[in-house]
Amino acid sequence: MKAVVVYQYGGPEVLKFEEYPDPVAGPGEVLVRVAATSVNPIDYKRRAGLTKDFYPLQFPGLIGVDIAGTVVKIGSGVENFSVGDQVFAMADNTYAELCVVKTAMLVKVPKGLNLIQAAALPLVTVTGNQLLAATGIKAGQTVLVVGAAGSAGRSAVFTAKQRGATVIAGVLKRQMQTDDAKTVGADQVLATDDDTAIANLPPVDAVADTVGGRTAGKLIAKVKPGGVFASVLGAPQNAAKYPSAKVVPVFSQFDRKTLEFMAEAVRDGKLVIPISQKLPLSEAAEAQATAEKGGSGKILLVA
C-alpha cells in the first residue's frame, strides 16, 4: 500500500508518501480500506516530536488518528462487522491506504452521512463532547467555550446546548471569527482577544477551553467560586492564583455512543463541522503545513 511514512522528527517535509507494508488484521481487528483521514493538531505535534515523551513514534512509522473507510478483511473473533461495512473510528496509523482497527474502537457510519465527511468527526467531536461533560454544566448554568469557532469548540457548544446551558462562544476578533460564531449555536459571543470585553464579562459557572496559553490565564479568573475550568491543554500557568476554581484536564477517549450521537447530529444538520480543504493523501505535508498556520475548518486527506 501507499502511506505517509515518517523517518525522523521534523517539519512537514519529513512526511514521505511511499510504499509501506500492508497491515494485517489480528484477532478482534478489521482491515479498513481508507477513504479519508483528517489533519489534527496531535498529528503534526507528534510528527514534530512534541509528544515523544508520552506518544512517541517508532521509525519508520505512520501517524494519524481519524479514519473513515470500508471493511475489506476481518480478523478472527469479529462478529459485529462485515466486509463492505462503511466505518469510522479513532485509530492509529491512519495516513495510509489501509489501516487495521480494533473493533472496540470502530463505529458504523450512520446512514445518510457521507463517508468522506465522516473522517472529519471522530477526534474533534468526541473531544468537544467530553470537554463539555468535564465541566459538569447543568441546565440553566452558563458556560464559556473558548475556541468555539474550531471543530472541538463547536462540538462543545452543541453539547452544552443539548444540556440546556447558556453558552458564550469565545472567539478571536482579529481572525474575523465573530462571524463564524453566529453559526455555532451559542447564545452570546465574546472576543477573547479583547481585554475590555473580558473585563466586562460577568462570572461564569464553567469554562471549556480548547486554546490554552495566555487566553486561558485570563479566563480562569472569570470562573465563579466552586466552578470548573476544563481544558484539553492542561491547567493555565496561573491556576494556583484561583484556588476556588476546579481545574479539570481533559484527555479524549474513544466512546462509541458519543461518536454515534455526534455523527448523527452532523448528519441531521444540528452540528456543523466545516471542511476547509480536501487534499490527496500524497499531499499530507502541504496539508499539515497549512493546518499549522491556523484557520477554521478541517483539512481532509483523501486516499
C-alpha positions as YAML, in Angstrom:
chain: A
units: angstrom
residues:
- id: 1
  name: MET
  ca: [0.00, 0.00, 0.00]
- id: 2
  name: LYS
  ca: [0.94, 3.65, -0.19]
- id: 3
  name: ALA
  ca: [1.28, 5.54, 3.07]
- id: 4
  name: VAL
  ca: [2.73, 8.70, 4.56]
- id: 5
  name: VAL
  ca: [5.91, 7.47, 6.26]
- id: 6
  name: VAL
  ca: [7.97, 9.33, 8.88]
- id: 7
  name: TYR
  ca: [11.67, 8.51, 9.33]
- id: 8
  name: GLN
  ca: [12.59, 11.27, 11.77]
- id: 9
  name: TYR
  ca: [11.05, 14.09, 13.76]
- id: 10
  name: GLY
  ca: [10.87, 17.43, 12.00]
- id: 11
  name: GLY
  ca: [8.77, 19.76, 9.86]
- id: 12
  name: PRO
  ca: [6.18, 18.80, 7.26]
- id: 13
  name: GLU
  ca: [8.98, 17.88, 4.86]
- id: 14
  name: VAL
  ca: [9.67, 14.67, 6.82]
- id: 15
  name: LEU
  ca: [6.34, 13.23, 5.63]
- id: 16
  name: LYS
  ca: [7.14, 10.88, 2.73]
- id: 17
  name: PHE
  ca: [4.42, 9.35, 0.55]
- id: 18
  name: GLU
  ca: [5.72, 5.94, -0.47]
- id: 19
  name: GLU
  ca: [5.23, 2.18, -0.41]
- id: 20
  name: TYR
  ca: [4.79, 0.61, 3.04]
- id: 21
  name: PRO
  ca: [3.94, -2.96, 4.11]
- id: 22
  name: ASP
  ca: [0.24, -3.79, 4.21]
- id: 23
  name: PRO
  ca: [-1.05, -4.21, 7.77]
- id: 24
  name: VAL
  ca: [-2.73, -7.49, 8.75]
- id: 25
  name: ALA
  ca: [-5.85, -7.75, 10.89]
- id: 26
  name: GLY
  ca: [-5.39, -9.83, 14.01]
- id: 27
  name: PRO
  ca: [-7.96, -11.22, 16.46]
- id: 28
  name: GLY
  ca: [-10.68, -8.69, 17.21]
- id: 29
  name: GLU
  ca: [-9.48, -6.41, 14.41]
- id: 30
  name: VAL
  ca: [-10.59, -5.48, 10.91]
- id: 31
  name: LEU
  ca: [-8.66, -4.20, 7.90]
- id: 32
  name: VAL
  ca: [-10.13, -0.98, 6.55]
- id: 33
  name: ARG
  ca: [-9.53, 0.50, 3.12]
- id: 34
  name: VAL
  ca: [-9.17, 4.16, 3.99]
- id: 35
  name: ALA
  ca: [-11.45, 6.58, 2.16]
- id: 36
  name: ALA
  ca: [-10.18, 9.60, 4.09]
- id: 37
  name: THR
  ca: [-8.40, 10.73, 7.22]
- id: 38
  name: SER
  ca: [-8.10, 14.23, 8.65]
- id: 39
  name: VAL
  ca: [-5.39, 16.51, 9.99]
- id: 40
  name: ASN
  ca: [-5.46, 17.12, 13.75]
- id: 41
  name: PRO
  ca: [-3.03, 19.08, 15.95]
- id: 42
  name: ILE
  ca: [-1.91, 15.83, 17.59]
- id: 43
  name: ASP
  ca: [-0.74, 14.65, 14.15]
- id: 44
  name: TYR
  ca: [1.68, 17.49, 13.50]
- id: 45
  name: LYS
  ca: [2.76, 17.74, 17.12]
- id: 46
  name: ARG
  ca: [3.64, 14.05, 17.01]
- id: 47
  name: ARG
  ca: [5.49, 14.48, 13.70]
- id: 48
  name: ALA
  ca: [7.49, 17.34, 15.21]
- id: 49
  name: GLY
  ca: [8.47, 15.28, 18.25]
- id: 50
  name: LEU
  ca: [6.47, 17.40, 20.70]
- id: 51
  name: THR
  ca: [4.71, 14.33, 22.10]
- id: 52
  name: LYS
  ca: [7.64, 11.90, 22.10]
- id: 53
  name: ASP
  ca: [7.72, 11.67, 25.91]
- id: 54
  name: PHE
  ca: [4.22, 10.18, 26.07]
- id: 55
  name: TYR
  ca: [3.26, 9.32, 22.47]
- id: 56
  name: PRO
  ca: [6.48, 8.50, 20.60]
- id: 57
  name: LEU
  ca: [6.92, 7.40, 17.01]
- id: 58
  name: GLN
  ca: [8.78, 4.22, 16.10]
- id: 59
  name: PHE
  ca: [10.76, 4.93, 12.92]
- id: 60
  name: PRO
  ca: [9.94, 4.35, 10.18]
- id: 61
  name: GLY
  ca: [6.36, 4.87, 11.25]
- id: 62
  name: LEU
  ca: [2.96, 6.23, 10.41]
- id: 63
  name: ILE
  ca: [0.75, 8.83, 12.06]
- id: 64
  name: GLY
  ca: [-2.91, 9.80, 12.02]
- id: 65
  name: VAL
  ca: [-5.92, 9.31, 14.29]
- id: 66
  name: ASP
  ca: [-9.13, 9.82, 12.29]
- id: 67
  name: ILE
  ca: [-10.29, 7.26, 9.77]
- id: 68
  name: ALA
  ca: [-13.30, 6.61, 7.58]
- id: 69
  name: GLY
  ca: [-13.42, 3.77, 5.08]
- id: 70
  name: THR
  ca: [-14.70, 0.33, 4.16]
- id: 71
  name: VAL
  ca: [-14.01, -3.00, 5.85]
- id: 72
  name: VAL
  ca: [-12.10, -5.30, 3.46]
- id: 73
  name: LYS
  ca: [-10.92, -8.10, 5.78]
- id: 74
  name: ILE
  ca: [-11.93, -9.40, 9.18]
- id: 75
  name: GLY
  ca: [-9.74, -10.93, 11.87]
- id: 76
  name: SER
  ca: [-10.74, -13.89, 14.00]
- id: 77
  name: GLY
  ca: [-13.41, -13.41, 16.62]
- id: 78
  name: VAL
  ca: [-15.05, -10.43, 14.91]
- id: 79
  name: GLU
  ca: [-18.84, -10.70, 14.99]
- id: 80
  name: ASN
  ca: [-20.38, -7.25, 14.66]
- id: 81
  name: PHE
  ca: [-18.71, -6.10, 11.44]
- id: 82
  name: SER
  ca: [-18.72, -7.49, 7.90]
- id: 83
  name: VAL
  ca: [-16.73, -6.96, 4.73]
- id: 84
  name: GLY
  ca: [-18.25, -3.99, 2.95]
- id: 85
  name: ASP
  ca: [-19.33, -2.09, 6.07]
- id: 86
  name: GLN
  ca: [-18.66, 1.65, 5.96]
- id: 87
  name: VAL
  ca: [-16.96, 2.55, 9.23]
- id: 88
  name: PHE
  ca: [-15.14, 5.34, 11.02]
- id: 89
  name: ALA
  ca: [-13.03, 5.49, 14.15]
- id: 90
  name: MET
  ca: [-10.26, 6.94, 16.27]
- id: 91
  name: ALA
  ca: [-7.32, 4.69, 15.44]
- id: 92
  name: ASP
  ca: [-3.56, 4.72, 14.77]
- id: 93
  name: ASN
  ca: [-1.55, 4.90, 11.54]
- id: 94
  name: THR
  ca: [-4.43, 6.33, 9.51]
- id: 95
  name: TYR
  ca: [-2.34, 8.28, 6.94]
- id: 96
  name: ALA
  ca: [-2.38, 5.24, 4.68]
- id: 97
  name: GLU
  ca: [-4.43, 3.40, 2.08]
- id: 98
  name: LEU
  ca: [-5.06, 0.53, 4.52]
- id: 99
  name: CYS
  ca: [-5.42, 0.56, 8.28]
- id: 100
  name: VAL
  ca: [-6.04, -2.08, 10.95]
- id: 101
  name: VAL
  ca: [-8.58, -1.04, 13.58]
- id: 102
  name: LYS
  ca: [-9.66, -2.80, 16.76]
- id: 103
  name: THR
  ca: [-13.40, -3.41, 16.60]
- id: 104
  name: ALA
  ca: [-13.71, -1.97, 20.10]
- id: 105
  name: MET
  ca: [-12.79, 1.38, 18.53]
- id: 106
  name: LEU
  ca: [-14.91, 1.04, 15.39]
- id: 107
  name: VAL
  ca: [-18.30, 2.57, 14.56]
- id: 108
  name: LYS
  ca: [-20.53, 2.06, 11.53]
- id: 109
  name: VAL
  ca: [-21.14, 5.29, 9.63]
- id: 110
  name: PRO
  ca: [-24.76, 6.39, 10.19]
- id: 111
  name: LYS
  ca: [-26.96, 6.07, 7.11]
- id: 112
  name: GLY
  ca: [-27.14, 9.39, 5.33]
- id: 113
  name: LEU
  ca: [-23.71, 10.61, 6.45]
- id: 114
  name: ASN
  ca: [-21.14, 10.96, 3.67]
- id: 115
  name: LEU
  ca: [-18.19, 8.59, 4.16]
- id: 116
  name: ILE
  ca: [-15.56, 11.24, 3.36]
- id: 117
  name: GLN
  ca: [-17.20, 13.76, 5.67]
- id: 118
  name: ALA
  ca: [-17.21, 11.16, 8.44]
- id: 119
  name: ALA
  ca: [-13.39, 11.28, 8.51]
- id: 120
  name: ALA
  ca: [-13.54, 14.80, 9.94]
- id: 121
  name: LEU
  ca: [-15.53, 13.80, 13.00]
- id: 122
  name: PRO
  ca: [-14.06, 11.19, 15.37]
- id: 123
  name: LEU
  ca: [-11.41, 13.04, 17.36]
- id: 124
  name: VAL
  ca: [-12.87, 16.56, 17.39]
- id: 125
  name: THR
  ca: [-16.48, 15.67, 18.13]
- id: 126
  name: VAL
  ca: [-15.63, 13.20, 20.89]
- id: 127
  name: THR
  ca: [-13.13, 15.67, 22.37]
- id: 128
  name: GLY
  ca: [-15.61, 18.55, 22.35]
- id: 129
  name: ASN
  ca: [-18.32, 16.42, 23.90]
- id: 130
  name: GLN
  ca: [-16.04, 15.08, 26.64]
- id: 131
  name: LEU
  ca: [-14.58, 18.53, 27.33]
- id: 132
  name: LEU
  ca: [-18.02, 19.93, 27.94]
- id: 133
  name: ALA
  ca: [-19.04, 16.92, 30.02]
- id: 134
  name: ALA
  ca: [-15.99, 17.52, 32.23]
- id: 135
  name: THR
  ca: [-17.36, 20.92, 33.24]
- id: 136
  name: GLY
  ca: [-20.41, 19.25, 34.79]
- id: 137
  name: ILE
  ca: [-22.52, 22.08, 33.40]
- id: 138
  name: LYS
  ca: [-26.26, 21.81, 34.00]
- id: 139
  name: ALA
  ca: [-29.41, 23.31, 32.50]
- id: 140
  name: GLY
  ca: [-29.71, 26.97, 33.37]
- id: 141
  name: GLN
  ca: [-25.99, 27.45, 34.04]
- id: 142
  name: THR
  ca: [-23.60, 29.46, 31.87]
- id: 143
  name: VAL
  ca: [-20.50, 28.06, 30.19]
- id: 144
  name: LEU
  ca: [-17.86, 29.89, 28.17]
- id: 145
  name: VAL
  ca: [-16.47, 27.74, 25.34]
- id: 146
  name: VAL
  ca: [-13.05, 29.07, 24.34]
- id: 147
  name: GLY
  ca: [-12.11, 28.42, 20.72]
- id: 148
  name: ALA
  ca: [-15.76, 27.99, 19.79]
- id: 149
  name: ALA
  ca: [-15.11, 28.52, 16.06]
- id: 150
  name: GLY
  ca: [-12.89, 25.42, 15.96]
- id: 151
  name: SER
  ca: [-14.20, 21.92, 15.43]
- id: 152
  name: ALA
  ca: [-13.80, 20.73, 19.03]
- id: 153
  name: GLY
  ca: [-15.21, 24.04, 20.24]
- id: 154
  name: ARG
  ca: [-18.27, 23.73, 18.01]
- id: 155
  name: SER
  ca: [-18.82, 20.24, 19.36]
- id: 156
  name: ALA
  ca: [-18.61, 21.55, 22.93]
- id: 157
  name: VAL
  ca: [-21.12, 24.32, 22.18]
- id: 158
  name: PHE
  ca: [-23.54, 21.80, 20.68]
- id: 159
  name: THR
  ca: [-23.20, 19.51, 23.70]
- id: 160
  name: ALA
  ca: [-23.76, 22.40, 26.10]
- id: 161
  name: LYS
  ca: [-26.94, 23.45, 24.31]
- id: 162
  name: GLN
  ca: [-28.15, 19.85, 24.44]
- id: 163
  name: ARG
  ca: [-27.81, 20.11, 28.22]
- id: 164
  name: GLY
  ca: [-29.87, 23.29, 28.34]
- id: 165
  name: ALA
  ca: [-26.99, 25.58, 29.28]
- id: 166
  name: THR
  ca: [-26.47, 29.18, 28.28]
- id: 167
  name: VAL
  ca: [-23.39, 29.25, 26.05]
- id: 168
  name: ILE
  ca: [-20.92, 32.05, 25.41]
- id: 169
  name: ALA
  ca: [-18.74, 31.45, 22.34]
- id: 170
  name: GLY
  ca: [-15.19, 32.65, 22.89]
- id: 171
  name: VAL
  ca: [-13.59, 33.56, 19.54]
- id: 172
  name: LEU
  ca: [-10.84, 35.73, 18.07]
- id: 173
  name: LYS
  ca: [-11.98, 39.07, 16.72]
- id: 174
  name: ARG
  ca: [-8.70, 39.57, 14.86]
- id: 175
  name: GLN
  ca: [-9.32, 36.43, 12.80]
- id: 176
  name: MET
  ca: [-12.86, 37.51, 11.92]
- id: 177
  name: GLN
  ca: [-14.24, 34.58, 13.91]
- id: 178
  name: THR
  ca: [-17.14, 36.61, 15.25]
- id: 179
  name: ASP
  ca: [-18.99, 35.82, 12.02]
- id: 180
  name: ASP
  ca: [-18.22, 32.13, 12.44]
- id: 181
  name: ALA
  ca: [-19.53, 32.29, 15.99]
- id: 182
  name: LYS
  ca: [-23.01, 33.14, 14.72]
- id: 183
  name: THR
  ca: [-23.20, 29.68, 13.12]
- id: 184
  name: VAL
  ca: [-22.21, 27.57, 16.13]
- id: 185
  name: GLY
  ca: [-25.47, 27.94, 18.05]
- id: 186
  name: ALA
  ca: [-24.20, 29.91, 21.05]
- id: 187
  name: ASP
  ca: [-26.31, 32.44, 22.94]
- id: 188
  name: GLN
  ca: [-23.59, 35.10, 23.18]
- id: 189
  name: VAL
  ca: [-20.19, 35.87, 21.68]
- id: 190
  name: LEU
  ca: [-17.04, 37.03, 23.47]
- id: 191
  name: ALA
  ca: [-13.92, 38.29, 21.68]
- id: 192
  name: THR
  ca: [-11.19, 36.60, 23.70]
- id: 193
  name: ASP
  ca: [-8.53, 38.87, 22.18]
- id: 194
  name: ASP
  ca: [-10.32, 41.95, 23.59]
- id: 195
  name: ASP
  ca: [-9.22, 42.63, 27.17]
- id: 196
  name: THR
  ca: [-12.04, 45.11, 27.71]
- id: 197
  name: ALA
  ca: [-14.61, 42.53, 26.67]
- id: 198
  name: ILE
  ca: [-13.08, 40.01, 29.05]
- id: 199
  name: ALA
  ca: [-13.05, 42.55, 31.89]
- id: 200
  name: ASN
  ca: [-16.75, 43.22, 31.33]
- id: 201
  name: LEU
  ca: [-17.70, 39.53, 31.28]
- id: 202
  name: PRO
  ca: [-19.70, 38.50, 34.35]
- id: 203
  name: PRO
  ca: [-18.51, 35.40, 36.21]
- id: 204
  name: VAL
  ca: [-19.50, 32.09, 34.60]
- id: 205
  name: ASP
  ca: [-20.25, 28.67, 36.04]
- id: 206
  name: ALA
  ca: [-17.66, 26.96, 33.85]
- id: 207
  name: VAL
  ca: [-15.10, 27.41, 31.10]
- id: 208
  name: ALA
  ca: [-14.48, 24.76, 28.43]
- id: 209
  name: ASP
  ca: [-11.09, 25.62, 26.94]
- id: 210
  name: THR
  ca: [-9.60, 24.42, 23.63]
- id: 211
  name: VAL
  ca: [-6.99, 27.20, 23.31]
- id: 212
  name: GLY
  ca: [-4.76, 27.34, 26.40]
- id: 213
  name: GLY
  ca: [-1.92, 29.83, 26.77]
- id: 214
  name: ARG
  ca: [-2.40, 33.42, 27.91]
- id: 215
  name: THR
  ca: [-6.07, 33.37, 26.97]
- id: 216
  name: ALA
  ca: [-6.70, 30.56, 29.43]
- id: 217
  name: GLY
  ca: [-4.81, 32.51, 32.08]
- id: 218
  name: LYS
  ca: [-7.14, 35.47, 31.66]
- id: 219
  name: LEU
  ca: [-10.35, 33.47, 31.60]
- id: 220
  name: ILE
  ca: [-9.81, 31.27, 34.64]
- id: 221
  name: ALA
  ca: [-10.33, 34.47, 36.62]
- id: 222
  name: LYS
  ca: [-13.91, 34.55, 35.32]
- id: 223
  name: VAL
  ca: [-14.95, 31.22, 36.85]
- id: 224
  name: LYS
  ca: [-17.31, 31.54, 39.82]
- id: 225
  name: PRO
  ca: [-16.12, 30.14, 43.16]
- id: 226
  name: GLY
  ca: [-16.73, 26.41, 43.01]
- id: 227
  name: GLY
  ca: [-16.96, 26.49, 39.21]
- id: 228
  name: VAL
  ca: [-14.94, 24.42, 36.77]
- id: 229
  name: PHE
  ca: [-12.19, 25.28, 34.28]
- id: 230
  name: ALA
  ca: [-11.88, 22.28, 31.95]
- id: 231
  name: SER
  ca: [-9.22, 22.26, 29.25]
- id: 232
  name: VAL
  ca: [-7.77, 19.91, 26.65]
- id: 233
  name: LEU
  ca: [-4.44, 21.71, 27.10]
- id: 234
  name: GLY
  ca: [-3.96, 21.33, 30.82]
- id: 235
  name: ALA
  ca: [-4.13, 23.84, 33.63]
- id: 236
  name: PRO
  ca: [-3.35, 27.52, 32.99]
- id: 237
  name: GLN
  ca: [0.07, 28.52, 34.32]
- id: 238
  name: ASN
  ca: [-1.57, 30.86, 36.84]
- id: 239
  name: ALA
  ca: [-4.15, 28.32, 38.06]
- id: 240
  name: ALA
  ca: [-2.74, 28.40, 41.60]
- id: 241
  name: LYS
  ca: [-3.89, 32.02, 41.92]
- id: 242
  name: TYR
  ca: [-7.50, 30.85, 41.58]
- id: 243
  name: PRO
  ca: [-7.94, 28.01, 44.08]
- id: 244
  name: SER
  ca: [-11.72, 28.48, 44.10]
- id: 245
  name: ALA
  ca: [-11.90, 27.20, 40.50]
- id: 246
  name: LYS
  ca: [-11.70, 23.46, 39.97]
- id: 247
  name: VAL
  ca: [-9.27, 22.75, 37.11]
- id: 248
  name: VAL
  ca: [-10.02, 19.60, 35.10]
- id: 249
  name: PRO
  ca: [-7.60, 18.42, 32.38]
- id: 250
  name: VAL
  ca: [-9.37, 16.51, 29.60]
- id: 251
  name: PHE
  ca: [-7.84, 13.74, 27.50]
- id: 252
  name: SER
  ca: [-10.08, 12.48, 24.74]
- id: 253
  name: GLN
  ca: [-11.01, 8.81, 24.97]
- id: 254
  name: PHE
  ca: [-12.95, 6.87, 22.38]
- id: 255
  name: ASP
  ca: [-16.60, 6.28, 23.20]
- id: 256
  name: ARG
  ca: [-18.84, 4.60, 20.65]
- id: 257
  name: LYS
  ca: [-22.12, 6.10, 21.86]
- id: 258
  name: THR
  ca: [-20.67, 9.60, 21.92]
- id: 259
  name: LEU
  ca: [-19.31, 9.32, 18.37]
- id: 260
  name: GLU
  ca: [-22.60, 7.90, 17.09]
- id: 261
  name: PHE
  ca: [-24.55, 10.70, 18.78]
- id: 262
  name: MET
  ca: [-22.29, 13.46, 17.45]
- id: 263
  name: ALA
  ca: [-22.16, 11.98, 13.93]
- id: 264
  name: GLU
  ca: [-25.95, 11.76, 13.78]
- id: 265
  name: ALA
  ca: [-26.11, 15.42, 14.81]
- id: 266
  name: VAL
  ca: [-23.82, 16.31, 11.90]
- id: 267
  name: ARG
  ca: [-25.86, 14.21, 9.51]
- id: 268
  name: ASP
  ca: [-29.06, 15.88, 10.68]
- id: 269
  name: GLY
  ca: [-27.61, 19.40, 10.35]
- id: 270
  name: LYS
  ca: [-27.74, 20.11, 14.09]
- id: 271
  name: LEU
  ca: [-23.95, 20.36, 14.30]
- id: 272
  name: VAL
  ca: [-21.72, 21.76, 11.56]
- id: 273
  name: ILE
  ca: [-18.04, 20.78, 11.35]
- id: 274
  name: PRO
  ca: [-16.72, 22.84, 8.41]
- id: 275
  name: ILE
  ca: [-14.30, 21.21, 5.99]
- id: 276
  name: SER
  ca: [-11.91, 23.75, 4.52]
- id: 277
  name: GLN
  ca: [-9.91, 21.51, 2.17]
- id: 278
  name: LYS
  ca: [-9.79, 18.02, 0.72]
- id: 279
  name: LEU
  ca: [-6.35, 17.02, -0.49]
- id: 280
  name: PRO
  ca: [-4.91, 13.74, -1.76]
- id: 281
  name: LEU
  ca: [-3.11, 11.63, 0.83]
- id: 282
  name: SER
  ca: [0.07, 12.26, -1.16]
- id: 283
  name: GLU
  ca: [-0.13, 15.95, -0.17]
- id: 284
  name: ALA
  ca: [-0.05, 15.32, 3.58]
- id: 285
  name: ALA
  ca: [2.98, 17.60, 4.02]
- id: 286
  name: GLU
  ca: [1.15, 20.53, 2.43]
- id: 287
  name: ALA
  ca: [-1.95, 19.76, 4.47]
- id: 288
  name: GLN
  ca: [-0.06, 19.79, 7.76]
- id: 289
  name: ALA
  ca: [1.83, 22.96, 6.86]
- id: 290
  name: THR
  ca: [-1.49, 24.66, 6.19]
- id: 291
  name: ALA
  ca: [-3.07, 23.34, 9.37]
- id: 292
  name: GLU
  ca: [-0.17, 24.57, 11.49]
- id: 293
  name: LYS
  ca: [-0.81, 28.14, 10.30]
- id: 294
  name: GLY
  ca: [-4.24, 28.01, 11.89]
- id: 295
  name: GLY
  ca: [-7.62, 28.81, 10.44]
- id: 296
  name: SER
  ca: [-11.07, 27.33, 10.61]
- id: 297
  name: GLY
  ca: [-12.30, 24.11, 9.08]
- id: 298
  name: LYS
  ca: [-10.94, 20.60, 8.96]
- id: 299
  name: ILE
  ca: [-8.45, 19.50, 6.31]
- id: 300
  name: LEU
  ca: [-9.17, 16.03, 4.93]
- id: 301
  name: LEU
  ca: [-6.70, 13.69, 3.26]
- id: 302
  name: VAL
  ca: [-8.46, 11.53, 0.70]
- id: 303
  name: ALA
  ca: [-6.87, 8.17, 0.00]
...
